[in-house]
Coordinates of C-alpha atoms in Angstrom, one line a residue:
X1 CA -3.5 123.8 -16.9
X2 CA -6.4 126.2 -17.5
X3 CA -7.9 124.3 -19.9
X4 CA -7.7 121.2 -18.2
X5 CA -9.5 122.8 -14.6
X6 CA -12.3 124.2 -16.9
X7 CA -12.9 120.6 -18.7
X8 CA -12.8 118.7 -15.8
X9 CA -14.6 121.9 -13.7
X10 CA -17.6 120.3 -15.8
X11 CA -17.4 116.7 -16.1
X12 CA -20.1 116.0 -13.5
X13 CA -22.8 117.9 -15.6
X14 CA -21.3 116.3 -18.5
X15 CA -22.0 112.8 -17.0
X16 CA -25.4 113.5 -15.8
X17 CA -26.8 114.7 -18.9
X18 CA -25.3 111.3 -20.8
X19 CA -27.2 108.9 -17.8
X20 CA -30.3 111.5 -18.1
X21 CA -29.9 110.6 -22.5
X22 CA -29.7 107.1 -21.9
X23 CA -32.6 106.9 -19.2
X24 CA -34.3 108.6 -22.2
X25 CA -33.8 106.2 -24.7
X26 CA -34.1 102.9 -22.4
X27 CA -37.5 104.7 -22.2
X28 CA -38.4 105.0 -26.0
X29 CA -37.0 101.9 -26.9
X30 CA -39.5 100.1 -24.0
X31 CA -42.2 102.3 -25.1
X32 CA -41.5 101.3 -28.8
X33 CA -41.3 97.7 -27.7
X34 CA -44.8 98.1 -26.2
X35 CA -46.4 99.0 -29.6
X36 CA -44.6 96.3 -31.1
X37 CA -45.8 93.3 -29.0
X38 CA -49.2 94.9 -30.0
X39 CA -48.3 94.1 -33.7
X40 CA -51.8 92.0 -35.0
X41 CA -53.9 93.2 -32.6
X42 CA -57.2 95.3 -33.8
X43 CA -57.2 99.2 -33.6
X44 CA -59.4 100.9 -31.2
X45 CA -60.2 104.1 -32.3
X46 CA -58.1 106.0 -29.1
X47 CA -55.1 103.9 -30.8
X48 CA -55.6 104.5 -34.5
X49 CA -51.5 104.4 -35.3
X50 CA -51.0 100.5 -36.0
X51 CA -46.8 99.8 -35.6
X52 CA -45.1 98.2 -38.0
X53 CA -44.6 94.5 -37.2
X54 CA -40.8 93.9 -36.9
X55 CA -38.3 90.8 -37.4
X56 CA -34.6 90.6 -37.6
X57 CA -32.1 93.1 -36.0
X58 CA -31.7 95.7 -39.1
X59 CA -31.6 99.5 -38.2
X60 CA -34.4 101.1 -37.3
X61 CA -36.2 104.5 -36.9
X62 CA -39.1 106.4 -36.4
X63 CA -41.1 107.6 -38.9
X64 CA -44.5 109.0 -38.1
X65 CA -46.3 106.8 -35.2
X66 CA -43.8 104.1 -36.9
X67 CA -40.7 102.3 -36.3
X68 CA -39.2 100.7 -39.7
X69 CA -36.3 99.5 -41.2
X70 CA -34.0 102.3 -43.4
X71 CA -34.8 100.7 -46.3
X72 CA -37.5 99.0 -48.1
X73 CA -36.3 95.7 -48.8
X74 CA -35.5 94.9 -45.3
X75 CA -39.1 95.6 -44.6
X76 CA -40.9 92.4 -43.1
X77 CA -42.1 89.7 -44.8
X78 CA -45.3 89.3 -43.6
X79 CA -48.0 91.5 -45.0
X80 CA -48.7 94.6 -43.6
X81 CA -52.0 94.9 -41.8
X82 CA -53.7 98.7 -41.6
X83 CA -57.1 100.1 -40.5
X84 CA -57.6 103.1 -42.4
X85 CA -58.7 106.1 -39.6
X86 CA -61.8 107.3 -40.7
X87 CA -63.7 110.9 -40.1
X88 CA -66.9 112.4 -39.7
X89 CA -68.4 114.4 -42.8
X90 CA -71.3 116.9 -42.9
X91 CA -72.0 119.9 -45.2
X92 CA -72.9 123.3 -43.5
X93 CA -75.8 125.6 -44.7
X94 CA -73.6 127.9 -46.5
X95 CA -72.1 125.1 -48.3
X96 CA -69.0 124.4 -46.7
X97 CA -68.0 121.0 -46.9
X98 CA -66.7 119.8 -43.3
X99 CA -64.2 116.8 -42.9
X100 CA -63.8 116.4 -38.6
X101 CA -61.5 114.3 -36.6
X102 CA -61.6 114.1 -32.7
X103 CA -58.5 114.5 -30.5
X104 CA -58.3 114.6 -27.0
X105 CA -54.9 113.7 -26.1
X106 CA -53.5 117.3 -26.4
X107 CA -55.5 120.2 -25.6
X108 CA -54.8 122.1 -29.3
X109 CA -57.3 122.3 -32.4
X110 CA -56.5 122.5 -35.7
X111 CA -58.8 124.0 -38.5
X112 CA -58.1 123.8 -42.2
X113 CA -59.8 125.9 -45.2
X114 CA -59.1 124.9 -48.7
X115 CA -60.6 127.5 -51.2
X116 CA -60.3 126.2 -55.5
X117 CA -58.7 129.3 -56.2
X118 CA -54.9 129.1 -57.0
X119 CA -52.7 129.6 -60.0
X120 CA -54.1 127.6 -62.4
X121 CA -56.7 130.9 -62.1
X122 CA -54.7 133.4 -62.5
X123 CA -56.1 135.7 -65.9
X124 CA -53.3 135.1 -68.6
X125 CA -52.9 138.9 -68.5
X126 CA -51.9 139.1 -64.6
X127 CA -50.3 136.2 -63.6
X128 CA -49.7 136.1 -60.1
X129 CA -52.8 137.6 -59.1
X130 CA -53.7 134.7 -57.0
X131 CA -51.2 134.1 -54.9
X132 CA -51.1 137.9 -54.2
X133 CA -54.4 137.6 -53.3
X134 CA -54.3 135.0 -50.7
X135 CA -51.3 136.7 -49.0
X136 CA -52.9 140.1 -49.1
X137 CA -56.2 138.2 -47.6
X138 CA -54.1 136.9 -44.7
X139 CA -51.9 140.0 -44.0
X140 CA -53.7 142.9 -45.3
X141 CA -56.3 143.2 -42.2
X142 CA -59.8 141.7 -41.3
X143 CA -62.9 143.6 -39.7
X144 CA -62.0 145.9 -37.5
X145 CA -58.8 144.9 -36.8
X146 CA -55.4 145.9 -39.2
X147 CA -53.3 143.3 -40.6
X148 CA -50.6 143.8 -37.4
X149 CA -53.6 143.7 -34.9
X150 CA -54.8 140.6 -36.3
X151 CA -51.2 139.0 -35.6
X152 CA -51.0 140.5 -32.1
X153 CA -54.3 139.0 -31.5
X154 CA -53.6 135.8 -32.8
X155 CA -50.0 135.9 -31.2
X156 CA -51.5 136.7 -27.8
X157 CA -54.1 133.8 -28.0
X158 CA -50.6 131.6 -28.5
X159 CA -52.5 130.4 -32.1
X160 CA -51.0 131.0 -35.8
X161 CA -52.9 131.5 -38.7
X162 CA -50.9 130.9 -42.5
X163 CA -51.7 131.0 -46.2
X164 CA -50.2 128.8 -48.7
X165 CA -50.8 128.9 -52.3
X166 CA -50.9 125.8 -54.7
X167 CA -51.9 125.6 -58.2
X168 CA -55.3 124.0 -57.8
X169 CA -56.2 125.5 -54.8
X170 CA -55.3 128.1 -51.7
X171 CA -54.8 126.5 -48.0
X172 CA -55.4 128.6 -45.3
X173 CA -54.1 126.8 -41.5
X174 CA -55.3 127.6 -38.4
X175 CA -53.2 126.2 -35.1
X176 CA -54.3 127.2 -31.4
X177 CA -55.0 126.4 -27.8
X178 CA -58.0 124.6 -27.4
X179 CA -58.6 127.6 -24.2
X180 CA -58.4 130.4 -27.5
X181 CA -60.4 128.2 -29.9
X182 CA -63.0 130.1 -30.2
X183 CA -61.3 133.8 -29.8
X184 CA -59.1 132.4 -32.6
X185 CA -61.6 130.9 -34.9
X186 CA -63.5 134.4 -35.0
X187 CA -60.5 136.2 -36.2
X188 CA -60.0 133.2 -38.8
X189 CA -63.7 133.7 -39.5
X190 CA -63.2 137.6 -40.1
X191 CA -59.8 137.2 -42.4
X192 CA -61.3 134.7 -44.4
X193 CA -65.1 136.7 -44.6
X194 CA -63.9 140.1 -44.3
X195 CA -60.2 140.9 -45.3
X196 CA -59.7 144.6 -45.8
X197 CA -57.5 144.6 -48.3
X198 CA -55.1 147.6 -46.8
X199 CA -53.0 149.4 -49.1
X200 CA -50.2 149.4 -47.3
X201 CA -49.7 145.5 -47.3
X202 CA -50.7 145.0 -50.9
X203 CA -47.6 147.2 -51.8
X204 CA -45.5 145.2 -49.5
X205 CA -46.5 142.0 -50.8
X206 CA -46.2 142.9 -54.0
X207 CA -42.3 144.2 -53.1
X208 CA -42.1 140.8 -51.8
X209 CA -43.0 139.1 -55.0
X210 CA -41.1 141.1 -57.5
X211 CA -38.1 140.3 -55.1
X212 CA -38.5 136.6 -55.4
X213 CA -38.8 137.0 -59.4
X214 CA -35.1 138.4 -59.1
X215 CA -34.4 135.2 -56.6
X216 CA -35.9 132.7 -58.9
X217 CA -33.0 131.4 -61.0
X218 CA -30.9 131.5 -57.4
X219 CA -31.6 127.6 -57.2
X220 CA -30.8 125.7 -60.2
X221 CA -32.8 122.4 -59.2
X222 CA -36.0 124.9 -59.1
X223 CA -35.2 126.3 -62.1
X224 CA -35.0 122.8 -63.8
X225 CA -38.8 122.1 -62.1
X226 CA -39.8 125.2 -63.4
X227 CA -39.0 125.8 -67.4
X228 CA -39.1 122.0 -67.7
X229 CA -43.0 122.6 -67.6
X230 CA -42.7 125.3 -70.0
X231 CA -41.0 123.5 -72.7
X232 CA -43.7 120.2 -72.1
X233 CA -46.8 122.5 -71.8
X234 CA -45.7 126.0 -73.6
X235 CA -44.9 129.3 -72.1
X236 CA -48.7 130.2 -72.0
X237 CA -50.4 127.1 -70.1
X238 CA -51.6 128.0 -67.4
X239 CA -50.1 124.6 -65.6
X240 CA -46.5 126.3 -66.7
X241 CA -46.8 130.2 -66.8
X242 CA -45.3 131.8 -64.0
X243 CA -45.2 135.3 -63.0
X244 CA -43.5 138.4 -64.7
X245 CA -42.3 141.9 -63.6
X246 CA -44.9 143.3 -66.4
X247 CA -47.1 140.7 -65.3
X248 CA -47.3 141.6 -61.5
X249 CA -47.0 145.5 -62.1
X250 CA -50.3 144.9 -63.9
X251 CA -52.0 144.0 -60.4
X252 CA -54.4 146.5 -58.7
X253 CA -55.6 146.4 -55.6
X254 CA -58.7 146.1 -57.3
X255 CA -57.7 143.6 -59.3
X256 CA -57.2 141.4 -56.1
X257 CA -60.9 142.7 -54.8
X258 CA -62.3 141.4 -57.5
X259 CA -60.5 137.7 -57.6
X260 CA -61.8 137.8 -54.2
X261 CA -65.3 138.1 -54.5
X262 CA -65.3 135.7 -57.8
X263 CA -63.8 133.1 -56.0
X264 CA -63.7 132.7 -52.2
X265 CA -67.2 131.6 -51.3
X266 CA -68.6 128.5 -49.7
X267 CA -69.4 126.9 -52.4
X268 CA -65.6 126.3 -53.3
X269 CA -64.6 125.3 -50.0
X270 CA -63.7 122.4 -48.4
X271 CA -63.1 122.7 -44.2
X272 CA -61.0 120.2 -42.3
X273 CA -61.3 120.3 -38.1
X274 CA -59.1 118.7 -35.5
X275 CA -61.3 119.0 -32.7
X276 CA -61.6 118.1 -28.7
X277 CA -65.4 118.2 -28.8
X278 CA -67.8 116.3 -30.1
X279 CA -69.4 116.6 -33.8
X280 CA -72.5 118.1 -33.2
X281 CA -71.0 120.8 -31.0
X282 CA -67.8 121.2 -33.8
X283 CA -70.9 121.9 -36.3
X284 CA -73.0 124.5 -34.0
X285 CA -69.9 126.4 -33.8
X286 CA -68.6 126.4 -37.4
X287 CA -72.3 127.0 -38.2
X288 CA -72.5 129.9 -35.7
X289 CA -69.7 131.5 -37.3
X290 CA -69.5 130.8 -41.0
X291 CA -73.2 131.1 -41.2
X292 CA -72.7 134.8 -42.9
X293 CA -70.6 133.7 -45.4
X294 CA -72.0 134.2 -48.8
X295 CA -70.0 134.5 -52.1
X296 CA -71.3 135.5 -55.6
X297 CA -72.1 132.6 -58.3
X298 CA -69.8 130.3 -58.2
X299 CA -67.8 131.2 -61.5
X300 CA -66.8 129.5 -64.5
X301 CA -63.3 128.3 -64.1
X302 CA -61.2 128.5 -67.0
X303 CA -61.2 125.6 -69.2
X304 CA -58.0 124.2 -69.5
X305 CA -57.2 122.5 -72.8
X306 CA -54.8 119.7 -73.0
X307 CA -51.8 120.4 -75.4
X308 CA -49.8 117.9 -77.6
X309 CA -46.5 118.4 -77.7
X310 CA -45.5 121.7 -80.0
X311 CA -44.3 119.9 -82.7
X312 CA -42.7 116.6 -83.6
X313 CA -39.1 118.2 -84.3
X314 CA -38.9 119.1 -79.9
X315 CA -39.9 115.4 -79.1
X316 CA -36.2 114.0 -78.6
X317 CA -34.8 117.2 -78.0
X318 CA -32.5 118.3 -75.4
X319 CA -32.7 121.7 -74.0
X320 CA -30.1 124.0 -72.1
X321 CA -29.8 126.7 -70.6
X322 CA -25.9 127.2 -69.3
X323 CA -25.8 128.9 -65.1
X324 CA -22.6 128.2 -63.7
X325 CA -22.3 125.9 -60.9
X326 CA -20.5 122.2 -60.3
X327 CA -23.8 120.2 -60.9
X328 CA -25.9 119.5 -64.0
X329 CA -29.5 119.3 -63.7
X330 CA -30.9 117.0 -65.8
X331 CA -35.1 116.9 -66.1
X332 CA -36.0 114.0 -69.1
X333 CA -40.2 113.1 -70.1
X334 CA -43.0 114.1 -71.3
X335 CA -46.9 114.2 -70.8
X336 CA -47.7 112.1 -68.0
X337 CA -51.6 110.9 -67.2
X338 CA -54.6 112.6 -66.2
X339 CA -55.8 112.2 -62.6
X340 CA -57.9 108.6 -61.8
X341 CA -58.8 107.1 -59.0
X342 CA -58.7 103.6 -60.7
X343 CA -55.3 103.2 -61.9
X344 CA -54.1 105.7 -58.7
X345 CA -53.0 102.0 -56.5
X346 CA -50.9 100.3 -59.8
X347 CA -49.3 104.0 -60.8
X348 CA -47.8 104.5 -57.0
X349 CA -46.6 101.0 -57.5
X350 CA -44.9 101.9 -60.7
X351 CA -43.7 104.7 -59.6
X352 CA -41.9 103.4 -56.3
X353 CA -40.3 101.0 -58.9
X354 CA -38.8 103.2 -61.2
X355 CA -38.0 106.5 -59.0
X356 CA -40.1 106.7 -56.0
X357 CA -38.7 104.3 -54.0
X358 CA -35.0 105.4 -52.9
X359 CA -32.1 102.6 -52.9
X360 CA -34.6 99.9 -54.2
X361 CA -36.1 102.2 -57.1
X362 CA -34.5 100.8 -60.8
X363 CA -33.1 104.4 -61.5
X364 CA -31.1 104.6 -58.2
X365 CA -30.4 101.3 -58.9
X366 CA -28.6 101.9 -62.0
X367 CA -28.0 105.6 -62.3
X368 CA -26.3 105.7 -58.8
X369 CA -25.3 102.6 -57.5
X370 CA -24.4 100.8 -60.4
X371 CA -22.4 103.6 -62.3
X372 CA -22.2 106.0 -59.4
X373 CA -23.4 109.4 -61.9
X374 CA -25.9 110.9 -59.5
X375 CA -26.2 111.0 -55.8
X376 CA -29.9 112.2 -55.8
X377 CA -32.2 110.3 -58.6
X378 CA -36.2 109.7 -58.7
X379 CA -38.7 110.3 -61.4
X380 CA -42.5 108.7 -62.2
X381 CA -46.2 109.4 -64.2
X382 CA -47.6 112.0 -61.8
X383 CA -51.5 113.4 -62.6
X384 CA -52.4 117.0 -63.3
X385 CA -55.9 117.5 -64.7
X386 CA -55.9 117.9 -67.4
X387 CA -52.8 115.9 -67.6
X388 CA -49.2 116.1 -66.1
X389 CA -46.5 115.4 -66.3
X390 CA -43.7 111.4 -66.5
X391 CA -40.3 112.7 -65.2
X392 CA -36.9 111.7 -64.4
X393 CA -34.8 113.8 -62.5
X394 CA -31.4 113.9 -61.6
X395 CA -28.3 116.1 -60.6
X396 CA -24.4 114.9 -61.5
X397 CA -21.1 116.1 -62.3
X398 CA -21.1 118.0 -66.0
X399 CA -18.4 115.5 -66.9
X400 CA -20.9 112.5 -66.5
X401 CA -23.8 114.7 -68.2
X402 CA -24.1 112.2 -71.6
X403 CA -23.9 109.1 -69.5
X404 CA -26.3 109.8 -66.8
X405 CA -28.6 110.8 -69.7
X406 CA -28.2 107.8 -71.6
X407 CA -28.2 105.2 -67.9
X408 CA -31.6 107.2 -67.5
X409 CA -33.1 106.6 -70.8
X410 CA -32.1 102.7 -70.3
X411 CA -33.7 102.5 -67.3
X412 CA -36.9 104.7 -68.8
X413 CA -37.1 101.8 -71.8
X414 CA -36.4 98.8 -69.0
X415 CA -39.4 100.2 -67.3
X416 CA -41.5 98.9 -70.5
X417 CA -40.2 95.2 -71.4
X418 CA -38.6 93.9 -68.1
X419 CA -41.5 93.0 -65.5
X420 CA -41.0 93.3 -62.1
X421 CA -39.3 90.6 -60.1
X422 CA -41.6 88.9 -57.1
X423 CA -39.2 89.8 -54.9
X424 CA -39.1 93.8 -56.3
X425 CA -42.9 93.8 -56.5
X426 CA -43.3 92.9 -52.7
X427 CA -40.8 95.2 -51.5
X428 CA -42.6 97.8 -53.7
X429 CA -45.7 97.6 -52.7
X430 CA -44.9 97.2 -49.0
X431 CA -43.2 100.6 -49.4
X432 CA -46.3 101.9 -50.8
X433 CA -48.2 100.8 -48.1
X434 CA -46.0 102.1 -45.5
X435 CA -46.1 105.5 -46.6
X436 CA -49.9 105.6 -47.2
X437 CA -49.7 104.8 -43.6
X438 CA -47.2 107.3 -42.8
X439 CA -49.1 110.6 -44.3
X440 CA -52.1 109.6 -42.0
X441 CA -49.5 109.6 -38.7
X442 CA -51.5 112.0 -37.0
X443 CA -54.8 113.4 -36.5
X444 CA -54.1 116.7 -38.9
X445 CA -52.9 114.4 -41.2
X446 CA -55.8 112.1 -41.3
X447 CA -58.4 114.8 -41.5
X448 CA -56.1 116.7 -45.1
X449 CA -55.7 112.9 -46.7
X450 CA -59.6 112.9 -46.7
X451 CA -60.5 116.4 -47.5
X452 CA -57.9 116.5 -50.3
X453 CA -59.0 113.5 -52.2
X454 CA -62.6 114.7 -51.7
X455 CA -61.4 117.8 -53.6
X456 CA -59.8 116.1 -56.1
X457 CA -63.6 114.2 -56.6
X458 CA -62.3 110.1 -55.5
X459 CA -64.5 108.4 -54.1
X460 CA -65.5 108.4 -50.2
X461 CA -64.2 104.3 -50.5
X462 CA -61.0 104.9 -52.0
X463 CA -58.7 105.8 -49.0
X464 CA -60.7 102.7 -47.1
X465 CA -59.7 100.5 -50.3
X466 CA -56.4 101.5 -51.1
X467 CA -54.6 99.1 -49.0
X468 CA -56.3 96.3 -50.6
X469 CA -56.1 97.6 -54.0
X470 CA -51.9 98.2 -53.6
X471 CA -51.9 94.6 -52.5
X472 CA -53.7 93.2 -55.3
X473 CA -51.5 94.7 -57.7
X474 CA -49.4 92.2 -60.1
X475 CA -46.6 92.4 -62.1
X476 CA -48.7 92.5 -65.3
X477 CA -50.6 95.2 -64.6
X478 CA -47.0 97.5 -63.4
X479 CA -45.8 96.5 -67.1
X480 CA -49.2 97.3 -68.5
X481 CA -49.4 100.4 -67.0
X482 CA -45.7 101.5 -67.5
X483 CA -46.7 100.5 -71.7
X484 CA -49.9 103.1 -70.9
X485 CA -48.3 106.0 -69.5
X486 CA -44.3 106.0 -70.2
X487 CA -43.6 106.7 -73.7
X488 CA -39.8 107.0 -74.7
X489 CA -39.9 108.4 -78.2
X490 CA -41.5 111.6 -76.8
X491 CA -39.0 112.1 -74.2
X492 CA -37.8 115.8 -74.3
X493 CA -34.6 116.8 -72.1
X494 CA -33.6 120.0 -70.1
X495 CA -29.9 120.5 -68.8
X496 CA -29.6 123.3 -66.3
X497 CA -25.5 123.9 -65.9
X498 CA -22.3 124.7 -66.9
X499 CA -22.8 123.3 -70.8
X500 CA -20.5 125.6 -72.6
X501 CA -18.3 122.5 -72.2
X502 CA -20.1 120.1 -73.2
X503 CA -22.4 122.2 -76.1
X504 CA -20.1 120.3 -79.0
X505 CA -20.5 116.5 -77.5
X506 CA -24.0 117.1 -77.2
X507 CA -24.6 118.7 -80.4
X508 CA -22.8 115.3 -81.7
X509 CA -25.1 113.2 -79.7
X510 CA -28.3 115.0 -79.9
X511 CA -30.8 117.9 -81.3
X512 CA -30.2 120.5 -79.0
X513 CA -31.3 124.2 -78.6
X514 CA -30.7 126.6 -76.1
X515 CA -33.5 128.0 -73.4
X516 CA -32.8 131.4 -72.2
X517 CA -33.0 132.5 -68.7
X518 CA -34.4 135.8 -67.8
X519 CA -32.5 137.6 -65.4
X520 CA -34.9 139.7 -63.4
X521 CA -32.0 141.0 -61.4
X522 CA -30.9 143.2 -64.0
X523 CA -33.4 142.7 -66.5
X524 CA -31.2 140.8 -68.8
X525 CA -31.7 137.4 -70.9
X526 CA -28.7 134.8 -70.5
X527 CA -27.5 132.7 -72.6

């Protein structure tokens, strides 16, 4: 009887918040029904979020500014019309380039400072000097203010202000109240122009790295991503090395000093502003601030030399390394293409057709649907300068470990002499399309697309092109390029797993040899 008063005690809440849900959704669903009457109409610049034109009654949802079928092939048929936003560009005095984008429909700003100084920098001696760099930048204190005044400050001006550390480059994000804006962007100014460099956080960041070297084989789908590049590349390129204990208790604090001044300057930075105020006033101020900023020469980045494979016994070899756990890794491929904004259009193609493109991709095709060996599948030719990488990735059940490989390499060799259908090249490139829509969904987004293909060196006309270019694509040129780039007699495997179990039926099947892990928990290799 208790139980029963105290439900029903609440049933009139209960009620009201399920009419106050469906008022709710009546309401998106009208709004969403708005933007899709607009469907063929031309894009002002206040509405620069086309919607997806819709037909038929298959499931929705929202993705981005968009609302679009669940999967790609009950996209719609007719072609898929986008205006690619554009920004305003300008170079400062000190040499900062500046990619800005107006917003005035929320009163926030966004600021963006991409610096070319991440891992692929690191001196072979101290990997991970770098990353420690950037995060003792951010943390370790900036003018006058300490590392825990600077988040106070920034905390108080309701603004947040984060590193994150890539191989080509460092990003530093700045987020605040357009009120703050300027309070905000002079502590940004002073991290990024005058860090301090305190002791105190350099040993704590440090802490913090050697405890994710003991974390780092925690996550067995990382691990695969991770040695994978070391077997392609070698243990010493810098696109594979990662950090080591000796390797990190090598780092000074002037060690980090000295990365700084050699590489964060003006010259090797790229700026990206989400602003409320006009351009020429966006400029005064980032003039007015980063006007001191000077840097030493820019240096001479280390030339990185590409590598052919170590030697023709380890092309068609499968690697292990045994973890215990109820999945199997598998990583399969090879060297994949260097960066180029010409092919860029027909490689995305290819590779929504092979891995890229969920359900309607040929590797979830086979691998999952049609023998049911893998719930998670993808794989394609992805750029790296000097080169990167072709991959197919999967996880499934040890048992299934020999015929996931060998449904994998089918589809890998398919990729080469079957050409695409005209029905699998539409819904293709359609998806393609959708999703170069998708990462420009909002102004933050729109301003990062442009400044990181300008850092990459494309062209200023390839975003406005690439819609056209995707469409143009035919099926000869996918096979063409899947010929170019995809080459299956250099396919090298890597197993992460339980494959004690399976060590004998592999050994009957293939070359294999084992890949030690290092166990930076207790210092131990595993085998």
């Amino acid at each position: 009887m208790r139980r029963t008063l105290r439900i029903t005690h609440f049933l009139p809440q209960v009620w009201g918040a399920i009419a106050m849900l469906l008022l709710v959704i009546a309401h998106v669903e009208s709004s969403f029904a708005a933007k899709i009457a607009k469907g063929g109409q031309s894009i002002s610049e206040d509405d620069p979020f086309p919607p997806a034109h819709l037909s038929g009654t298959s499931v929705t949802l929202e993705r981005g500014s968009y609302r679009i079928p669940t999967r790609p092939e009950q996209l719609p048929d007719q072609p898929f019309h986008y205006t690619v936003p554009q920004v305003s560009r300008t170079t400062m005095s000190a040499g900062l380039r500046v990619f800005y984008y107006p917003s005035r429909d929320l009163p926030i700003e966004y600021f963006i400072v991409v610096i070319k100084a991440g891992t692929r920098y690191d001196p072979a001696e101290k990997v991970g000097l770098a990353d420690l760099t950037a995060r003792v930048v951010r943390a370790g204190g900036a003018g006058n203010r300490t590392g825990d005044e600077v988040d106070a400050e920034l905390e108080k001006l309701g603004a947040e202000l984060s590193v994150s550390v890539e191989r080509d480059y460092i990003r530093f994000q700045l987020f605040t109240l357009s009120e703050n804006s300027e309070k905000a962007l002079q502590i940004f100014r002073d991290v990024l122009m005058a860090p301090r460099f305190e002791e105190e956080k350099f040993t704590t960041e440090k802490n913090l790295a050697l405890e994710r070297l003991r974390r780092q084989n925690d996550d067995p789908a990382e691990v695969s991503r991770r040695e994978f590049r070391k077997i392609v590349y070698g243990t010493t390129h810098p696109l594979a090395r990662t950090p080591t204990r000796e390797s990190l208790a090598s780092i000074s604090l002037d060690d980090l000093k000295s990365f700084y001044r050699a590489y964060y300057h003006p010259a090797s930075a790229w700026v990206g502003v989400v602003h409320h105020r006009e351009l020429r006033e966006t400029s005064r101020t980032l003039e007015q601030f980063f006007l001191d900023w000077r840097g030493e020469q820019v240096p001479h980045l280390p030339q990185i030399v590409e590598e052919t494979p170590n030697s023709p016994s380890k092309v068609g070899r499968v690697y292990f390394s045994c973890k215990a756990g109820a999945q199997m890794q598998i990583r399969m491929g090879h060297f994949g293409r260097r960066r180029n904004p010409a092919d860029q259009p027909v490689v995305d193609v290819l590779n929504n057709l092979f891995g890229t493109g969920g359900f309607s991709s040929r590797l979830m095709k086979v691998v999952r649907t049609q023998h049911g060996f893998a719930y998670g599948v993808g794989g394609g030719v992805f750029e790296d300068d000097p080169i990167g990488l072709f991959v197919a990735v999967a996880s499934t059940k040890t048992t299934n470990t020999t015929a996931a490989l060998e449904a994998m390499r089918s589809v890998i060799v398919n990729m080469l002499e079957e050409k695409p259908s005209p029905a699998e090249l539409e819904t293709a490139k359609r998806d393609v399309l959708y999703t170069f829509a998708t990462r420009m969904d909002n102004p933050r987004e729109i301003v990062w697309q442009w400044l990181i293909h300008d850092f990459y060196g494309f062209p200023p006309e390839y975003l406005l092109h690439y819609p056209d270019r995707v469409g143009a694509v035919t099926a000869d040129d996918v096979i063409a390029c899947a010929r170019r780039y995809i080459k299956p007699k250099e396919i090298r495997c890597y197993l992460v797993g339980a494959c004690d179990a399976l060590r004998e039926s592999l050994a009957a099947e293939y070359s294999i040899e084992e890949w030690p892990l290092t166990n930076l928990a207790d210092e131990t290799t595993t085998h």
